[in-house]
PDB file of C-alpha atoms in Angstrom:
ATOM      1  CA  MET A  14       7.846 -21.366   5.098  1.00 68.00           C
ATOM      2  CA  PRO A  15       9.700 -18.747   7.227  1.00 85.00           C
ATOM      3  CA  LEU A  16      11.827 -17.860   4.198  1.00 87.00           C
ATOM      4  CA  ILE A  17       8.715 -17.079   2.176  1.00 87.00           C
ATOM      5  CA  ALA A  18       7.362 -14.892   4.996  1.00 85.00           C
ATOM      6  CA  ILE A  19      10.654 -12.974   5.161  1.00 89.00           C
ATOM      7  CA  VAL A  20      10.676 -12.437   1.390  1.00 86.00           C
ATOM      8  CA  VAL A  21       7.055 -11.261   1.376  1.00 86.00           C
ATOM      9  CA  ALA A  22       7.728  -8.886   4.288  1.00 86.00           C
ATOM     10  CA  ALA A  23      10.795  -7.479   2.524  1.00 89.00           C
ATOM     11  CA  LEU A  24       8.802  -6.920  -0.665  1.00 89.00           C
ATOM     12  CA  ALA A  25       6.002  -5.203   1.273  1.00 83.00           C
ATOM     13  CA  ILE A  26       8.472  -2.900   3.030  1.00 84.00           C
ATOM     14  CA  GLY A  27      10.179  -2.113  -0.267  1.00 86.00           C
ATOM     15  CA  PHE A  28       6.859  -1.358  -1.943  1.00 81.00           C
ATOM     16  CA  GLU A  29       5.860   0.884   0.956  1.00 80.00           C
ATOM     17  CA  GLN A  30       9.128   2.816   0.674  1.00 83.00           C
ATOM     18  CA  VAL A  31       8.644   3.331  -3.069  1.00 81.00           C
ATOM     19  CA  ILE A  32       5.085   4.563  -2.505  1.00 77.00           C
ATOM     20  CA  GLN A  33       6.264   6.969   0.198  1.00 77.00           C
ATOM     21  CA  TRP A  34       9.138   8.259  -1.934  1.00 83.00           C
ATOM     22  CA  LYS A  35       7.043   8.766  -5.045  1.00 81.00           C
ATOM     23  CA  TYR A  36       3.621   9.757  -3.661  1.00 79.00           C
ATOM     24  CA  GLY A  37       4.383  11.151  -0.198  1.00 86.00           C
ATOM     25  CA  PRO A  38       2.256  10.873   2.910  1.00 87.00           C
ATOM     26  CA  LEU A  39      -1.030  10.455   1.028  1.00 88.00           C
ATOM     27  CA  GLY A  40       0.416   7.409  -0.719  1.00 86.00           C
ATOM     28  CA  ILE A  41       1.317   5.857   2.619  1.00 85.00           C
ATOM     29  CA  ILE A  42      -2.159   6.566   3.998  1.00 89.00           C
ATOM     30  CA  ALA A  43      -3.726   4.933   0.944  1.00 88.00           C
ATOM     31  CA  PHE A  44      -1.409   1.920   1.214  1.00 85.00           C
ATOM     32  CA  VAL A  45      -2.173   1.499   4.931  1.00 87.00           C
ATOM     33  CA  LEU A  46      -5.925   1.753   4.305  1.00 90.00           C
ATOM     34  CA  LEU A  47      -5.674  -0.865   1.580  1.00 88.00           C
ATOM     35  CA  THR A  48      -3.584  -3.205   3.732  1.00 86.00           C
ATOM     36  CA  VAL A  49      -5.741  -2.858   6.844  1.00 90.00           C
ATOM     37  CA  GLY A  50      -8.891  -3.289   4.783  1.00 91.00           C
ATOM     38  CA  ILE A  51      -7.611  -6.491   3.218  1.00 89.00           C
ATOM     39  CA  LYS A  52      -6.415  -7.944   6.529  1.00 90.00           C
ATOM     40  CA  ALA A  53      -9.657  -7.023   8.309  1.00 92.00           C
ATOM     41  CA  LYS A  54     -11.746  -8.138   5.302  1.00 92.00           C
ATOM     42  CA  ASN A  55     -13.362  -4.710   5.283  1.00 92.00           C
ATOM     43  CA  THR A  56     -14.291  -3.795   1.719  1.00 92.00           C
ATOM     44  CA  LYS A  57     -14.923  -0.131   2.521  1.00 94.00           C
ATOM     45  CA  LEU A  58     -11.399   0.450   3.827  1.00 92.00           C
ATOM     46  CA  SER A  59      -9.712  -1.553   1.104  1.00 92.00           C
ATOM     47  CA  GLY A  60     -11.814   0.162  -1.559  1.00 94.00           C
ATOM     48  CA  LEU A  61     -10.955   3.588  -0.178  1.00 93.00           C
ATOM     49  CA  GLY A  62      -7.250   2.750  -0.115  1.00 91.00           C
ATOM     50  CA  ALA A  63      -7.329   1.312  -3.626  1.00 92.00           C
ATOM     51  CA  GLY A  64      -9.244   4.327  -4.897  1.00 93.00           C
ATOM     52  CA  LEU A  65      -6.716   6.739  -3.416  1.00 91.00           C
ATOM     53  CA  LEU A  66      -3.838   4.791  -4.949  1.00 87.00           C
ATOM     54  CA  VAL A  67      -5.548   4.843  -8.340  1.00 89.00           C
ATOM     55  CA  LEU A  68      -6.074   8.592  -8.075  1.00 89.00           C
ATOM     56  CA  LEU A  69      -2.419   9.120  -7.187  1.00 86.00           C
ATOM     57  CA  LEU A  70      -1.269   6.904 -10.040  1.00 83.00           C
ATOM     58  CA  ALA A  71      -3.550   8.648 -12.527  1.00 88.00           C
ATOM     59  CA  GLN A  72      -2.373  12.052 -11.363  1.00 80.00           C
ATOM     60  CA  SER A  73       1.301  11.231 -11.918  1.00 65.00           C
ATOM     61  CA  GLY A  74       0.783   9.786 -15.423  1.00 61.00           C
TER      62      GLY A  74
END
């Protein structure tokens, strides 16, 4: 079980670094909003974070 938690944490940190490198500070804000919203089970925060990420992804494509 601890090995799975370490792998998941490493993947989350790696994903966060890619978002920051590619999309800058707004990408990190969106990722944090999404993560906090999911952990707190707050649909407004997670929806806002997901929406920002979608806008950033659509803008770069």
